[in-house]
Short mmCIF file of N, CA and C in Angstrom, two decimals:
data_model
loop_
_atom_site.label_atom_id
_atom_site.label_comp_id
_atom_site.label_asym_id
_atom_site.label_seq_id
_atom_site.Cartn_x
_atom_site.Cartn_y
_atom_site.Cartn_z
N UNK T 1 388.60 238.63 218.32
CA UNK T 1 387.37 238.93 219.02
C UNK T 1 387.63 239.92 220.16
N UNK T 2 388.85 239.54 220.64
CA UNK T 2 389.08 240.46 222.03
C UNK T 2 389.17 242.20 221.41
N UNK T 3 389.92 242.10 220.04
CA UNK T 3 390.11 243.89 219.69
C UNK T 3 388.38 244.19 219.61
N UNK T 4 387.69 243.63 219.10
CA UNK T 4 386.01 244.26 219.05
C UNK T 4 385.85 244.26 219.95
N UNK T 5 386.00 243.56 221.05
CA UNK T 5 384.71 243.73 222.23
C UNK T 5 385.50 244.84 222.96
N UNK T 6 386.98 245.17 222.86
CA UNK T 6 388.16 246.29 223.27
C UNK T 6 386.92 247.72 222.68
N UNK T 7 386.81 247.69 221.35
CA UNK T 7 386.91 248.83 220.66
C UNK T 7 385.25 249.15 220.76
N UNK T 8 384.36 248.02 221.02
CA UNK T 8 382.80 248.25 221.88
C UNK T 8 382.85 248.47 223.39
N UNK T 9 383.74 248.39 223.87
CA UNK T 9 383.81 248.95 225.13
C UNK T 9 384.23 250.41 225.72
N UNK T 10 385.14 250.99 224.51
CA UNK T 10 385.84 252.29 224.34
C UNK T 10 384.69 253.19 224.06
N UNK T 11 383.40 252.89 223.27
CA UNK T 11 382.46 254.14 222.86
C UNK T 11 381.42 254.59 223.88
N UNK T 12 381.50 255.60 224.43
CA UNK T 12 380.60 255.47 224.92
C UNK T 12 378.86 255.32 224.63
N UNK T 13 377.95 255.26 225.52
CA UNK T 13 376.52 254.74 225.28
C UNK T 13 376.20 256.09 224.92
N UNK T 14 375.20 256.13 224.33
CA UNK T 14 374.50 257.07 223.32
C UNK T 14 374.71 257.44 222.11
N UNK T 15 374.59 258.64 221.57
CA UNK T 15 374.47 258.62 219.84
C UNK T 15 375.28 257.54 219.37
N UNK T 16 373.79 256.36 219.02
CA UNK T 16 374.41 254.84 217.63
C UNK T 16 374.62 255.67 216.68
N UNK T 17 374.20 256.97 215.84
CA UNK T 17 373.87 257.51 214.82
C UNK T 17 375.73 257.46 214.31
N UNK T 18 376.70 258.04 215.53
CA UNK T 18 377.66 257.92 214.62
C UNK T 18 379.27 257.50 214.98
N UNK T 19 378.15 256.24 216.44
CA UNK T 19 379.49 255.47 217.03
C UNK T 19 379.41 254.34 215.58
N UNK T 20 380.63 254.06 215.72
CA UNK T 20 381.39 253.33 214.95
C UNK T 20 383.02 252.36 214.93
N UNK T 21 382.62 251.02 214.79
CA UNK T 21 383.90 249.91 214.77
C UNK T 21 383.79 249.66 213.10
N UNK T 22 385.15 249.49 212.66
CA UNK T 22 385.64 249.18 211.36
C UNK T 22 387.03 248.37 211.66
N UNK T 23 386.81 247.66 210.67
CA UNK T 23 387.65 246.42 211.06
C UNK T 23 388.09 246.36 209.40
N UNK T 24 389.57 246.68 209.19
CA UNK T 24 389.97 247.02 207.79
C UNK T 24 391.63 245.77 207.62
N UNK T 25 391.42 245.20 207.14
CA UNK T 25 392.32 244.32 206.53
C UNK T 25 393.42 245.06 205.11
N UNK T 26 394.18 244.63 204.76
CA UNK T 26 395.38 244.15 203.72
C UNK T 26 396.67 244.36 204.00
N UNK T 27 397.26 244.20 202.22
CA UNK T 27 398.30 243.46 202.39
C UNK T 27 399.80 244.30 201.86
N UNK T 28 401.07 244.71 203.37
CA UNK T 28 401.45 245.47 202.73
C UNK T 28 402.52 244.75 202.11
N UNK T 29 402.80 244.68 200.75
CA UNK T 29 403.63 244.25 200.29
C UNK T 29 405.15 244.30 200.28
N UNK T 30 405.13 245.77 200.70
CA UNK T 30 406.51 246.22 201.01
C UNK T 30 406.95 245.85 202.35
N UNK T 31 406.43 245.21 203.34
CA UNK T 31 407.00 244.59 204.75
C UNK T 31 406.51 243.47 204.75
N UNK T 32 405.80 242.81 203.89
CA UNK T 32 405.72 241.64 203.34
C UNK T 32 404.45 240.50 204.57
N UNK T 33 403.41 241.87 205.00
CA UNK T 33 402.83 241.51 206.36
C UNK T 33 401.19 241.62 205.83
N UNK T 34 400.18 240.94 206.16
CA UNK T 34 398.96 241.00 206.62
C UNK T 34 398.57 241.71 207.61
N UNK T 35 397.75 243.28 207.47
CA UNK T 35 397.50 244.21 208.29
C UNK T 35 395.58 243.92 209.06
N UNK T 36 395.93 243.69 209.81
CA UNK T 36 394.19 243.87 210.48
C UNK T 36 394.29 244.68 211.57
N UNK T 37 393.34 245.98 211.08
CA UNK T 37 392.90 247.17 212.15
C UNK T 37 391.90 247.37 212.65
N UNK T 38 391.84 247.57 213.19
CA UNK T 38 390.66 247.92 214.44
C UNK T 38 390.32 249.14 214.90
N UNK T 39 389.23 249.95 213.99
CA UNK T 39 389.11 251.43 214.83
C UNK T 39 387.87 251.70 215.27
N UNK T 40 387.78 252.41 216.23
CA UNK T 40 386.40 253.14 217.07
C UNK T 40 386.27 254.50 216.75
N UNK T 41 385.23 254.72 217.43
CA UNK T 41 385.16 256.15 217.22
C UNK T 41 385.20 256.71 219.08
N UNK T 42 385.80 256.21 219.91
CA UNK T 42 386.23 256.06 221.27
C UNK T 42 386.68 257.36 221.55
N UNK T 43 387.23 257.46 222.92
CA UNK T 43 387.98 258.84 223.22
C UNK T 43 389.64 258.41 222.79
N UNK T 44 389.80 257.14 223.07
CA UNK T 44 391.31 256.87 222.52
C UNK T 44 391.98 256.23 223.92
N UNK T 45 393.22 255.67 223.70
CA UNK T 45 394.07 255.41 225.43
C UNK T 45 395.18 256.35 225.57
N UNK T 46 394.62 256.53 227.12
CA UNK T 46 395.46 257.80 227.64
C UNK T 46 396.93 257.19 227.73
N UNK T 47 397.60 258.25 226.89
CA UNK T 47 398.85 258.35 227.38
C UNK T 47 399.53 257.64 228.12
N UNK T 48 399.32 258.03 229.74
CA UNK T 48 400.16 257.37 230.43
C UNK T 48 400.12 256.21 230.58
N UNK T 49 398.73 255.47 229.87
CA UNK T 49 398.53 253.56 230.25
C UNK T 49 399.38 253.42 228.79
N UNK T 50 399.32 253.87 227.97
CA UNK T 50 399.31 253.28 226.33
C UNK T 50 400.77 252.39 226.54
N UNK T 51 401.86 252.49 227.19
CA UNK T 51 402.70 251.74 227.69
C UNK T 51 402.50 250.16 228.31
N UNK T 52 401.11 250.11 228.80
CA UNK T 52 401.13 249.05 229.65
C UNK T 52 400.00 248.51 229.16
N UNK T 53 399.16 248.73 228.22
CA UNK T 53 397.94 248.15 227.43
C UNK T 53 398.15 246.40 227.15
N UNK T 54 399.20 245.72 226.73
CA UNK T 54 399.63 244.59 226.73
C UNK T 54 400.03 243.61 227.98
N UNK T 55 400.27 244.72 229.21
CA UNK T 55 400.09 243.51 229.86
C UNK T 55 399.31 242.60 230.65
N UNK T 56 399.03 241.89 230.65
CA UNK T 56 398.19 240.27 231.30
C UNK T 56 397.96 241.60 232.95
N UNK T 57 396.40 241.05 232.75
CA UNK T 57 395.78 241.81 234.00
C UNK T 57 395.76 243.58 234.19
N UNK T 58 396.36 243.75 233.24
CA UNK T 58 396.22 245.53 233.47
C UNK T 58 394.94 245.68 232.84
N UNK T 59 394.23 246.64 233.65
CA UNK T 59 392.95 247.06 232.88
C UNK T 59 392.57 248.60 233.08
N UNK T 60 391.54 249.27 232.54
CA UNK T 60 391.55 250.77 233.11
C UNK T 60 389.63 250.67 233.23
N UNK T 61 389.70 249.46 233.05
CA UNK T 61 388.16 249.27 233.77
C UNK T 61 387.76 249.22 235.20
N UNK T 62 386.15 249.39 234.90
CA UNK T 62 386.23 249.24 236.81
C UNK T 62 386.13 247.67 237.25
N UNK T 63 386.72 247.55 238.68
CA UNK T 63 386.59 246.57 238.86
C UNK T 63 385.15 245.53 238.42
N UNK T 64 385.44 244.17 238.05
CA UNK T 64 384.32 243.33 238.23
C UNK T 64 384.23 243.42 236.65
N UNK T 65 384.57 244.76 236.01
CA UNK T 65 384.27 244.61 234.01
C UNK T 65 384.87 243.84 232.96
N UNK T 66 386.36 243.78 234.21
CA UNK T 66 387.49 243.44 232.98
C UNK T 66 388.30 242.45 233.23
N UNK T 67 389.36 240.95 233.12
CA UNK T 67 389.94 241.04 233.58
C UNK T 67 391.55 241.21 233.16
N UNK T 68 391.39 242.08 231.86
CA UNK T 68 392.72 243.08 231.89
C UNK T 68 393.61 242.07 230.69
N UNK T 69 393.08 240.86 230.35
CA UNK T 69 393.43 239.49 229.65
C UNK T 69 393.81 240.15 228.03
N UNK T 70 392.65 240.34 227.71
CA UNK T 70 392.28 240.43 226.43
C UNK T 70 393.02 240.95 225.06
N UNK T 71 393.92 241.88 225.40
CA UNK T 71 395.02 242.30 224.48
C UNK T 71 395.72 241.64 224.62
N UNK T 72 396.46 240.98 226.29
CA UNK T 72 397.15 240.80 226.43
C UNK T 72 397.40 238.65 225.45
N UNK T 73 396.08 238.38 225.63
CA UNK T 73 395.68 237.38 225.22
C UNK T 73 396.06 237.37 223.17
N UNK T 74 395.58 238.57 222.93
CA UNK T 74 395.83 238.79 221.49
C UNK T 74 397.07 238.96 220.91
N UNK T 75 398.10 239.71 221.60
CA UNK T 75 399.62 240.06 221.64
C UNK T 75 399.99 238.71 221.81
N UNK T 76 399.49 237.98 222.36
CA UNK T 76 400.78 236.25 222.66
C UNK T 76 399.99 235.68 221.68
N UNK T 77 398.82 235.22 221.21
CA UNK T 77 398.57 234.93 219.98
C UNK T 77 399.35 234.78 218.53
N UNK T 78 399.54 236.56 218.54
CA UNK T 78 400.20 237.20 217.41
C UNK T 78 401.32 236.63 216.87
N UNK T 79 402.24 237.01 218.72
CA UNK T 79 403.54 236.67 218.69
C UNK T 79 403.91 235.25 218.42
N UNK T 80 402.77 234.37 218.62
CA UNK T 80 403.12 232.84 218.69
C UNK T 80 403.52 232.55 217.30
N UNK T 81 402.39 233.25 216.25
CA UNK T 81 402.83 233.17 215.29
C UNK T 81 403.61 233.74 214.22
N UNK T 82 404.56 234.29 214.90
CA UNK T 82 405.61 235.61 213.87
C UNK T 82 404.90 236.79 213.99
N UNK T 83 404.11 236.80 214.66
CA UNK T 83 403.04 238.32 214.09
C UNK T 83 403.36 239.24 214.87
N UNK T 84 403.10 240.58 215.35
CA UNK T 84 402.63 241.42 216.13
C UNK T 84 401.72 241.98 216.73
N UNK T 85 401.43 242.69 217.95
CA UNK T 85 400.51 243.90 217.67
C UNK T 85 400.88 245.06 218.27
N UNK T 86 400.48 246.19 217.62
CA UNK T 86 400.74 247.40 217.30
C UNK T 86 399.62 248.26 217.78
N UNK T 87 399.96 249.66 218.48
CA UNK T 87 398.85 250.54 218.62
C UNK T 87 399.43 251.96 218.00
N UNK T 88 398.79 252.60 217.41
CA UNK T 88 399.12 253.97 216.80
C UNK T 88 398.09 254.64 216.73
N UNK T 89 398.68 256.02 216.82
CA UNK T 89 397.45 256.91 216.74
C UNK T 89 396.94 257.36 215.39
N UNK T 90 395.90 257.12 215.27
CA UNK T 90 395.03 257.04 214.11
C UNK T 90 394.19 258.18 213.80
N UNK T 91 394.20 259.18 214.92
CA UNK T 91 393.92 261.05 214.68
C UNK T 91 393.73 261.14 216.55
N UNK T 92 393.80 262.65 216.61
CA UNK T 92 394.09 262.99 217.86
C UNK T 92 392.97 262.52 219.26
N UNK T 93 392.99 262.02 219.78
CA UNK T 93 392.61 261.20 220.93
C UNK T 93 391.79 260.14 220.29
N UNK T 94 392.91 259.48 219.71
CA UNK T 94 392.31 258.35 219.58
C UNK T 94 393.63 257.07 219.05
N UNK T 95 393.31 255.64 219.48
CA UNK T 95 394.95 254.73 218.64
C UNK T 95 393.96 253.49 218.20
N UNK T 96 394.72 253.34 216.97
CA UNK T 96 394.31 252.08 216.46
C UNK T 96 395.10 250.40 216.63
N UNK T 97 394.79 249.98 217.29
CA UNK T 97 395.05 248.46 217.17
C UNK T 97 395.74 247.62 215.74
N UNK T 98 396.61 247.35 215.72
CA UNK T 98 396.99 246.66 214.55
C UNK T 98 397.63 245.44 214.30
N UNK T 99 397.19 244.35 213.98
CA UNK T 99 397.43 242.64 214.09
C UNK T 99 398.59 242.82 212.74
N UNK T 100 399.70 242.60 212.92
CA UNK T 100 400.73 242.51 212.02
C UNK T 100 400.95 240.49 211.94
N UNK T 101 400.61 240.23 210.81
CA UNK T 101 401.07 238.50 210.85
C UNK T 101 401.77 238.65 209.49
N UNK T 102 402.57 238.30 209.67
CA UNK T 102 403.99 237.48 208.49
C UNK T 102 403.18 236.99 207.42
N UNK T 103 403.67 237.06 206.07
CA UNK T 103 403.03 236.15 204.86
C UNK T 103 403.69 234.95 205.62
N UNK T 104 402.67 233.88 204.72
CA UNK T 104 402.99 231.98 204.86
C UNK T 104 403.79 231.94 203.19
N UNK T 105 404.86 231.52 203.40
CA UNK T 105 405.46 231.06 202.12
C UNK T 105 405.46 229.63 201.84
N UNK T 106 404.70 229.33 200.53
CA UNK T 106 404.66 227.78 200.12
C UNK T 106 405.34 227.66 199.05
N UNK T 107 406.54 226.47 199.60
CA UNK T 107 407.12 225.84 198.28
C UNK T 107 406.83 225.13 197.85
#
């Protein structure tokens, strides 16, 4: 929930005609992981934060909007369970979010 309300907060207000969140799932077999992405049609994260996007309380909101939790909340999630998360750039000013979780193996 936290990457949507992340990736509705990144667009700015005006033309709905061709803001856009897509939320794209599967499965890569060859790293043996469950992929869930998250893209906007946003300006993207600058550079110099894209380092510090994960941690607890960093935010690049204005005060009173944010409190900076929310990735950071999703990243310990992830990690709790073998998983990751990942940001890459997904075309030029712009990075996509990516929930990496481990297959479950049943014997």
């Amino acid at each position: 929930m936290n990457l949507l309300l992340n990736a509705a907060q990144a667009i700015p207000e005006g033309h709905a005609d061709t803001n856009e969140i897509r939320v794209l799932a599967w499965h890569d077999e060859s790293k043996g992981v469950v992929v869930v992405a998250v893209e906007d049609t946003g300006s993207g994260i600058a550079p110099e934060v894209k380092s510090r996007i994960l941690e607890p309380f960093f935010t690049t909101k204005p005060v009173g909007v944010g409190t900076g939790l929310g990735l950071s909340i999703c990243y310990g999630i992830l990690e709790g369970f073998g998983g990751s998360l990942e940001v890459e750039s997904a075309r030029e000013g712009s990075d996509l979010p990516r929930a990496l979780a481990r297959e479950r193996t049943h014997a």
